[in-house]
Amino acid sequence: MLKKLKKKIMVFIILLSLSAVYPAAAMAQVHTVSNGDTIYLISRHYGIDQYALRYTNGLWSDYLYVGQKLVIPSKYSVKKGDTLSAIAAKFGTDYKKIKEINKLYSADMIYPGQQLYIPVAGGSTTPAYLQLQRSESIQVSRGGRVSMADFDALARIITAEADSESFETQVAVGAVVLNRVDSPDFPNTIRGVIYQVDETGRYQFEPVLNGWINNPPSETAKRAAIEALNGSDPSNGALYFFESWVTNTFLKSRPVSKIMDSFTFTY
């Protein structure tokens, strides 16, 4: 019994020493999004700035989904003699990221007692759709690496089909394209699905037929495309969608998965 108590004390001492050396790791918290959560409510609950929460998690839209994991940024109290470079080295991050997350105009704008948010070490805070504009592809949770061409096509079909709909519906439209990629009944690439013409010469998406697909994607559609590529599917696995007033007998005969805004999603 005494040995167990000594072991627990030793573990506690080690944890305390680690928290002194690695305060960011010790203070890191993860919030699991539940029904009704918003950026505002989460930031208020933890007493943190909304921008810091967005920056830490790359949340450049207001869309959240139940079960989503959000890292709550750590805070650090500036000590006398601290510099941004020294603080960055202590937490294993870049001083420029500390400037960005705290919206500091200069590296000299710190003072003892000031509370600074510390970005996640090694984490990317650049929105994924902006990462794509700087490289040929990015890693996403659904489909592995996605090329700029595929991402652009997905964002453009979302814009052409659902630009006037809510953000969640736009994500659902993107998810339908990805659900088709995963289905053996459709082509196995994003562009293959979007530009598919069946054996009767019928286009799968009207904007490809009428040329609206060639219009540039909206910023909201880009974010919706990233949400879909990272696994969000408000359509509940649908393979089709159509405006609810459409009288197409084939579409109307399919099982309904969800109705969102003016769209009906079916299997």
GROMACS .gro file of C-alpha atoms in nm:
model
  267
    1MET     CA    1   0.000   0.000   0.000
    2LEU     CA    2   0.286   0.233   0.093
    3LYS     CA    3   0.464   0.151  -0.233
    4LYS     CA    4   0.151   0.238  -0.434
    5LEU     CA    5   0.120   0.571  -0.248
    6LYS     CA    6   0.486   0.654  -0.317
    7LYS     CA    7   0.437   0.567  -0.685
    8LYS     CA    8   0.135   0.799  -0.711
    9ILE     CA    9   0.329   1.081  -0.544
   10MET     CA   10   0.619   1.033  -0.787
   11VAL     CA   11   0.382   1.041  -1.086
   12PHE     CA   12   0.221   1.360  -0.951
   13ILE     CA   13   0.564   1.525  -0.908
   14ILE     CA   14   0.664   1.427  -1.262
   15LEU     CA   15   0.341   1.571  -1.402
   16LEU     CA   16   0.398   1.895  -1.214
   17SER     CA   17   0.752   1.922  -1.348
   18LEU     CA   18   0.631   1.852  -1.701
   19SER     CA   19   0.365   2.119  -1.671
   20ALA     CA   20   0.634   2.368  -1.575
   21VAL     CA   21   0.849   2.279  -1.874
   22TYR     CA   22   0.566   2.217  -2.122
   23PRO     CA   23   0.278   2.436  -2.002
   24ALA     CA   24   0.106   2.436  -2.341
   25ALA     CA   25   0.075   2.058  -2.346
   26ALA     CA   26  -0.044   2.049  -1.986
   27MET     CA   27  -0.314   2.312  -2.040
   28ALA     CA   28  -0.442   2.193  -2.378
   29GLN     CA   29  -0.812   2.115  -2.379
   30VAL     CA   30  -1.033   1.952  -2.639
   31HIS     CA   31  -1.401   2.038  -2.673
   32THR     CA   32  -1.642   1.795  -2.838
   33VAL     CA   33  -1.916   1.983  -3.021
   34SER     CA   34  -2.267   1.900  -2.903
   35ASN     CA   35  -2.608   1.995  -3.035
   36GLY     CA   36  -2.665   2.373  -3.012
   37ASP     CA   37  -2.297   2.466  -2.987
   38THR     CA   38  -2.178   2.776  -3.171
   39ILE     CA   39  -1.840   2.948  -3.200
   40TYR     CA   40  -1.971   3.225  -2.975
   41LEU     CA   41  -2.104   2.991  -2.705
   42ILE     CA   42  -1.790   2.775  -2.699
   43SER     CA   43  -1.556   3.074  -2.679
   44ARG     CA   44  -1.769   3.226  -2.403
   45HIS     CA   45  -1.776   2.898  -2.208
   46TYR     CA   46  -1.396   2.876  -2.203
   47GLY     CA   47  -1.340   3.251  -2.167
   48ILE     CA   48  -1.140   3.279  -2.488
   49ASP     CA   49  -1.145   3.506  -2.789
   50GLN     CA   50  -1.353   3.385  -3.085
   51TYR     CA   51  -1.074   3.466  -3.328
   52ALA     CA   52  -0.825   3.260  -3.125
   53LEU     CA   53  -1.064   2.963  -3.134
   54ARG     CA   54  -1.111   2.998  -3.510
   55TYR     CA   55  -0.737   3.041  -3.570
   56THR     CA   56  -0.643   2.737  -3.363
   57ASN     CA   57  -0.890   2.509  -3.545
   58GLY     CA   58  -0.896   2.665  -3.893
   59LEU     CA   59  -1.265   2.751  -3.846
   60TRP     CA   60  -1.325   3.011  -4.114
   61SER     CA   61  -1.698   2.942  -4.135
   62ASP     CA   62  -1.965   2.915  -3.864
   63TYR     CA   63  -2.049   2.555  -3.954
   64LEU     CA   64  -1.997   2.300  -3.675
   65TYR     CA   65  -2.114   1.939  -3.653
   66VAL     CA   66  -2.196   1.723  -3.353
   67GLY     CA   67  -1.893   1.521  -3.244
   68GLN     CA   68  -1.640   1.761  -3.398
   69LYS     CA   69  -1.324   1.798  -3.185
   70LEU     CA   70  -1.201   2.152  -3.122
   71VAL     CA   71  -0.872   2.237  -2.955
   72ILE     CA   72  -0.910   2.513  -2.697
   73PRO     CA   73  -0.609   2.746  -2.725
   74SER     CA   74  -0.379   2.776  -2.424
   75LYS     CA   75  -0.297   3.107  -2.258
   76TYR     CA   76   0.042   3.224  -2.138
   77SER     CA   77   0.112   3.513  -1.900
   78VAL     CA   78   0.405   3.720  -2.022
   79LYS     CA   79   0.696   3.744  -1.779
   80LYS     CA   80   0.949   4.024  -1.742
   81GLY     CA   81   1.221   3.982  -2.004
   82ASP     CA   82   1.006   3.764  -2.234
   83THR     CA   83   1.022   3.806  -2.609
   84LEU     CA   84   0.793   3.650  -2.870
   85SER     CA   85   1.084   3.445  -3.000
   86ALA     CA   86   1.162   3.309  -2.653
   87ILE     CA   87   0.796   3.229  -2.587
   88ALA     CA   88   0.768   3.057  -2.926
   89ALA     CA   89   1.076   2.846  -2.850
   90LYS     CA   90   0.932   2.748  -2.512
   91PHE     CA   91   0.611   2.622  -2.670
   92GLY     CA   92   0.767   2.478  -2.987
   93THR     CA   93   0.587   2.711  -3.225
   94ASP     CA   94   0.661   3.009  -3.451
   95TYR     CA   95   0.662   3.364  -3.314
   96LYS     CA   96   0.478   3.479  -3.628
   97LYS     CA   97   0.188   3.250  -3.538
   98ILE     CA   98   0.177   3.398  -3.188
   99LYS     CA   99   0.157   3.742  -3.350
  100GLU     CA  100  -0.125   3.626  -3.579
  101ILE     CA  101  -0.340   3.451  -3.318
  102ASN     CA  102  -0.313   3.752  -3.083
  103LYS     CA  103  -0.347   4.007  -3.365
  104LEU     CA  104  -0.026   4.183  -3.264
  105TYR     CA  105   0.099   4.444  -3.509
  106SER     CA  106   0.455   4.421  -3.379
  107ALA     CA  107   0.667   4.163  -3.200
  108ASP     CA  108   0.753   4.435  -2.946
  109MET     CA  109   0.389   4.477  -2.837
  110ILE     CA  110   0.408   4.254  -2.529
  111TYR     CA  111   0.438   4.343  -2.161
  112PRO     CA  112   0.456   4.158  -1.825
  113GLY     CA  113   0.121   4.019  -1.719
  114GLN     CA  114  -0.021   4.022  -2.072
  115GLN     CA  115  -0.219   3.709  -2.160
  116LEU     CA  116  -0.119   3.558  -2.495
  117TYR     CA  117  -0.289   3.275  -2.682
  118ILE     CA  118  -0.047   3.005  -2.791
  119PRO     CA  119  -0.112   2.832  -3.126
  120VAL     CA  120  -0.089   2.454  -3.150
  121ALA     CA  121   0.270   2.349  -3.213
  122GLY     CA  122   0.312   2.227  -3.568
  123GLY     CA  123  -0.056   2.276  -3.645
  124SER     CA  124  -0.176   2.450  -3.957
  125THR     CA  125  -0.400   2.749  -3.899
  126THR     CA  126  -0.437   2.840  -4.264
  127PRO     CA  127  -0.782   2.755  -4.404
  128ALA     CA  128  -0.753   2.441  -4.617
  129TYR     CA  129  -0.892   2.604  -4.930
  130LEU     CA  130  -0.617   2.868  -4.906
  131GLN     CA  131  -0.359   2.591  -4.860
  132LEU     CA  132  -0.479   2.447  -5.191
  133GLN     CA  133  -0.422   2.777  -5.368
  134ARG     CA  134  -0.059   2.762  -5.257
  135SER     CA  135   0.006   2.400  -5.358
  136GLU     CA  136  -0.107   2.133  -5.603
  137SER     CA  137  -0.293   1.923  -5.345
  138ILE     CA  138  -0.380   1.889  -4.977
  139GLN     CA  139  -0.448   1.601  -4.741
  140VAL     CA  140  -0.812   1.564  -4.633
  141SER     CA  141  -0.984   1.307  -4.415
  142ARG     CA  142  -1.208   1.180  -4.695
  143GLY     CA  143  -1.032   1.063  -5.010
  144GLY     CA  144  -0.670   1.117  -4.910
  145ARG     CA  145  -0.498   1.383  -5.117
  146VAL     CA  146  -0.718   1.608  -5.329
  147SER     CA  147  -0.584   1.801  -5.626
  148MET     CA  148  -0.651   2.168  -5.689
  149ALA     CA  149  -0.841   2.073  -6.005
  150ASP     CA  150  -1.077   1.838  -5.817
  151PHE     CA  151  -1.127   2.088  -5.535
  152ASP     CA  152  -1.203   2.366  -5.784
  153ALA     CA  153  -1.457   2.149  -5.969
  154LEU     CA  154  -1.628   2.053  -5.642
  155ALA     CA  155  -1.648   2.416  -5.526
  156ARG     CA  156  -1.782   2.526  -5.866
  157ILE     CA  157  -2.060   2.263  -5.875
  158ILE     CA  158  -2.160   2.366  -5.521
  159THR     CA  159  -2.171   2.729  -5.633
  160ALA     CA  160  -2.369   2.653  -5.948
  161GLU     CA  161  -2.619   2.424  -5.776
  162ALA     CA  162  -2.664   2.578  -5.432
  163ASP     CA  163  -2.518   2.927  -5.410
  164SER     CA  164  -2.848   3.066  -5.275
  165GLU     CA  165  -2.889   2.788  -5.017
  166SER     CA  166  -2.762   2.769  -4.658
  167PHE     CA  167  -2.404   2.671  -4.583
  168GLU     CA  168  -2.515   2.331  -4.448
  169THR     CA  169  -2.704   2.257  -4.771
  170GLN     CA  170  -2.396   2.352  -4.973
  171VAL     CA  171  -2.192   2.104  -4.768
  172ALA     CA  172  -2.459   1.841  -4.838
  173VAL     CA  173  -2.435   1.904  -5.215
  174GLY     CA  174  -2.058   1.853  -5.197
  175ALA     CA  175  -2.111   1.537  -4.992
  176VAL     CA  176  -2.343   1.393  -5.260
  177VAL     CA  177  -2.061   1.424  -5.515
  178LEU     CA  178  -1.823   1.244  -5.277
  179ASN     CA  179  -2.083   0.978  -5.198
  180ARG     CA  180  -2.104   0.907  -5.570
  181VAL     CA  181  -1.726   0.879  -5.590
  182ASP     CA  182  -1.748   0.607  -5.323
  183SER     CA  183  -2.039   0.430  -5.498
  184PRO     CA  184  -1.974   0.156  -5.757
  185ASP     CA  185  -2.260   0.300  -5.965
  186PHE     CA  186  -2.072   0.619  -6.051
  187PRO     CA  187  -1.723   0.727  -6.167
  188ASN     CA  188  -1.455   0.703  -5.898
  189THR     CA  189  -1.317   1.057  -5.923
  190ILE     CA  190  -1.463   1.395  -5.831
  191ARG     CA  191  -1.437   1.538  -6.181
  192GLY     CA  192  -1.556   1.210  -6.327
  193VAL     CA  193  -1.875   1.233  -6.120
  194ILE     CA  194  -1.935   1.601  -6.193
  195TYR     CA  195  -1.883   1.576  -6.569
  196GLN     CA  196  -2.049   1.236  -6.612
  197VAL     CA  197  -2.274   1.191  -6.915
  198ASP     CA  198  -2.469   0.863  -6.911
  199GLU     CA  199  -2.526   0.622  -7.199
  200THR     CA  200  -2.835   0.815  -7.311
  201GLY     CA  201  -2.636   1.140  -7.339
  202ARG     CA  202  -2.790   1.287  -7.026
  203TYR     CA  203  -2.578   1.513  -6.804
  204GLN     CA  204  -2.589   1.429  -6.434
  205PHE     CA  205  -2.567   1.794  -6.331
  206GLU     CA  206  -2.752   2.066  -6.520
  207PRO     CA  207  -2.485   2.334  -6.461
  208VAL     CA  208  -2.244   2.122  -6.669
  209LEU     CA  209  -2.497   2.126  -6.954
  210ASN     CA  210  -2.580   2.496  -6.936
  211GLY     CA  211  -2.225   2.615  -6.864
  212TRP     CA  212  -2.280   2.754  -6.514
  213ILE     CA  213  -2.011   2.514  -6.395
  214ASN     CA  214  -1.758   2.746  -6.563
  215ASN     CA  215  -1.835   3.036  -6.328
  216PRO     CA  216  -1.579   3.093  -6.050
  217PRO     CA  217  -1.662   2.935  -5.713
  218SER     CA  218  -1.780   3.150  -5.422
  219GLU     CA  219  -1.578   3.172  -5.102
  220THR     CA  220  -1.862   3.004  -4.914
  221ALA     CA  221  -1.864   2.715  -5.162
  222LYS     CA  222  -1.490   2.670  -5.114
  223ARG     CA  223  -1.541   2.634  -4.741
  224ALA     CA  224  -1.834   2.399  -4.797
  225ALA     CA  225  -1.617   2.184  -5.026
  226ILE     CA  226  -1.352   2.156  -4.755
  227GLU     CA  227  -1.614   2.061  -4.494
  228ALA     CA  228  -1.741   1.783  -4.721
  229LEU     CA  229  -1.387   1.666  -4.803
  230ASN     CA  230  -1.312   1.647  -4.432
  231GLY     CA  231  -1.601   1.407  -4.373
  232SER     CA  232  -1.907   1.621  -4.300
  233ASP     CA  233  -2.221   1.485  -4.468
  234PRO     CA  234  -2.546   1.660  -4.375
  235SER     CA  235  -2.719   1.465  -4.657
  236ASN     CA  236  -2.692   1.141  -4.456
  237GLY     CA  237  -2.524   0.953  -4.740
  238ALA     CA  238  -2.749   1.069  -5.026
  239LEU     CA  239  -2.663   1.001  -5.390
  240TYR     CA  240  -2.908   1.246  -5.547
  241PHE     CA  241  -3.052   1.590  -5.478
  242PHE     CA  242  -3.307   1.804  -5.658
  243GLU     CA  243  -3.518   2.111  -5.600
  244SER     CA  244  -3.828   1.987  -5.423
  245TRP     CA  245  -4.067   2.122  -5.688
  246VAL     CA  246  -3.910   1.904  -5.962
  247THR     CA  247  -4.152   1.641  -6.101
  248ASN     CA  248  -3.894   1.393  -6.232
  249THR     CA  249  -4.050   1.051  -6.164
  250PHE     CA  250  -3.712   0.875  -6.124
  251LEU     CA  251  -3.594   1.118  -5.855
  252LYS     CA  252  -3.933   1.126  -5.684
  253SER     CA  253  -3.937   0.746  -5.662
  254ARG     CA  254  -3.615   0.723  -5.460
  255PRO     CA  255  -3.607   0.698  -5.078
  256VAL     CA  256  -3.570   1.041  -4.917
  257SER     CA  257  -3.274   1.091  -4.686
  258LYS     CA  258  -3.334   1.455  -4.593
  259ILE     CA  259  -3.503   1.778  -4.702
  260MET     CA  260  -3.288   2.089  -4.663
  261ASP     CA  261  -3.392   2.436  -4.773
  262SER     CA  262  -3.536   2.398  -5.126
  263PHE     CA  263  -3.356   2.068  -5.192
  264THR     CA  264  -3.465   1.707  -5.142
  265PHE     CA  265  -3.182   1.454  -5.093
  266THR     CA  266  -3.242   1.090  -5.183
  267TYR     CA  267  -3.062   0.755  -5.198
   0.00000   0.00000   0.00000
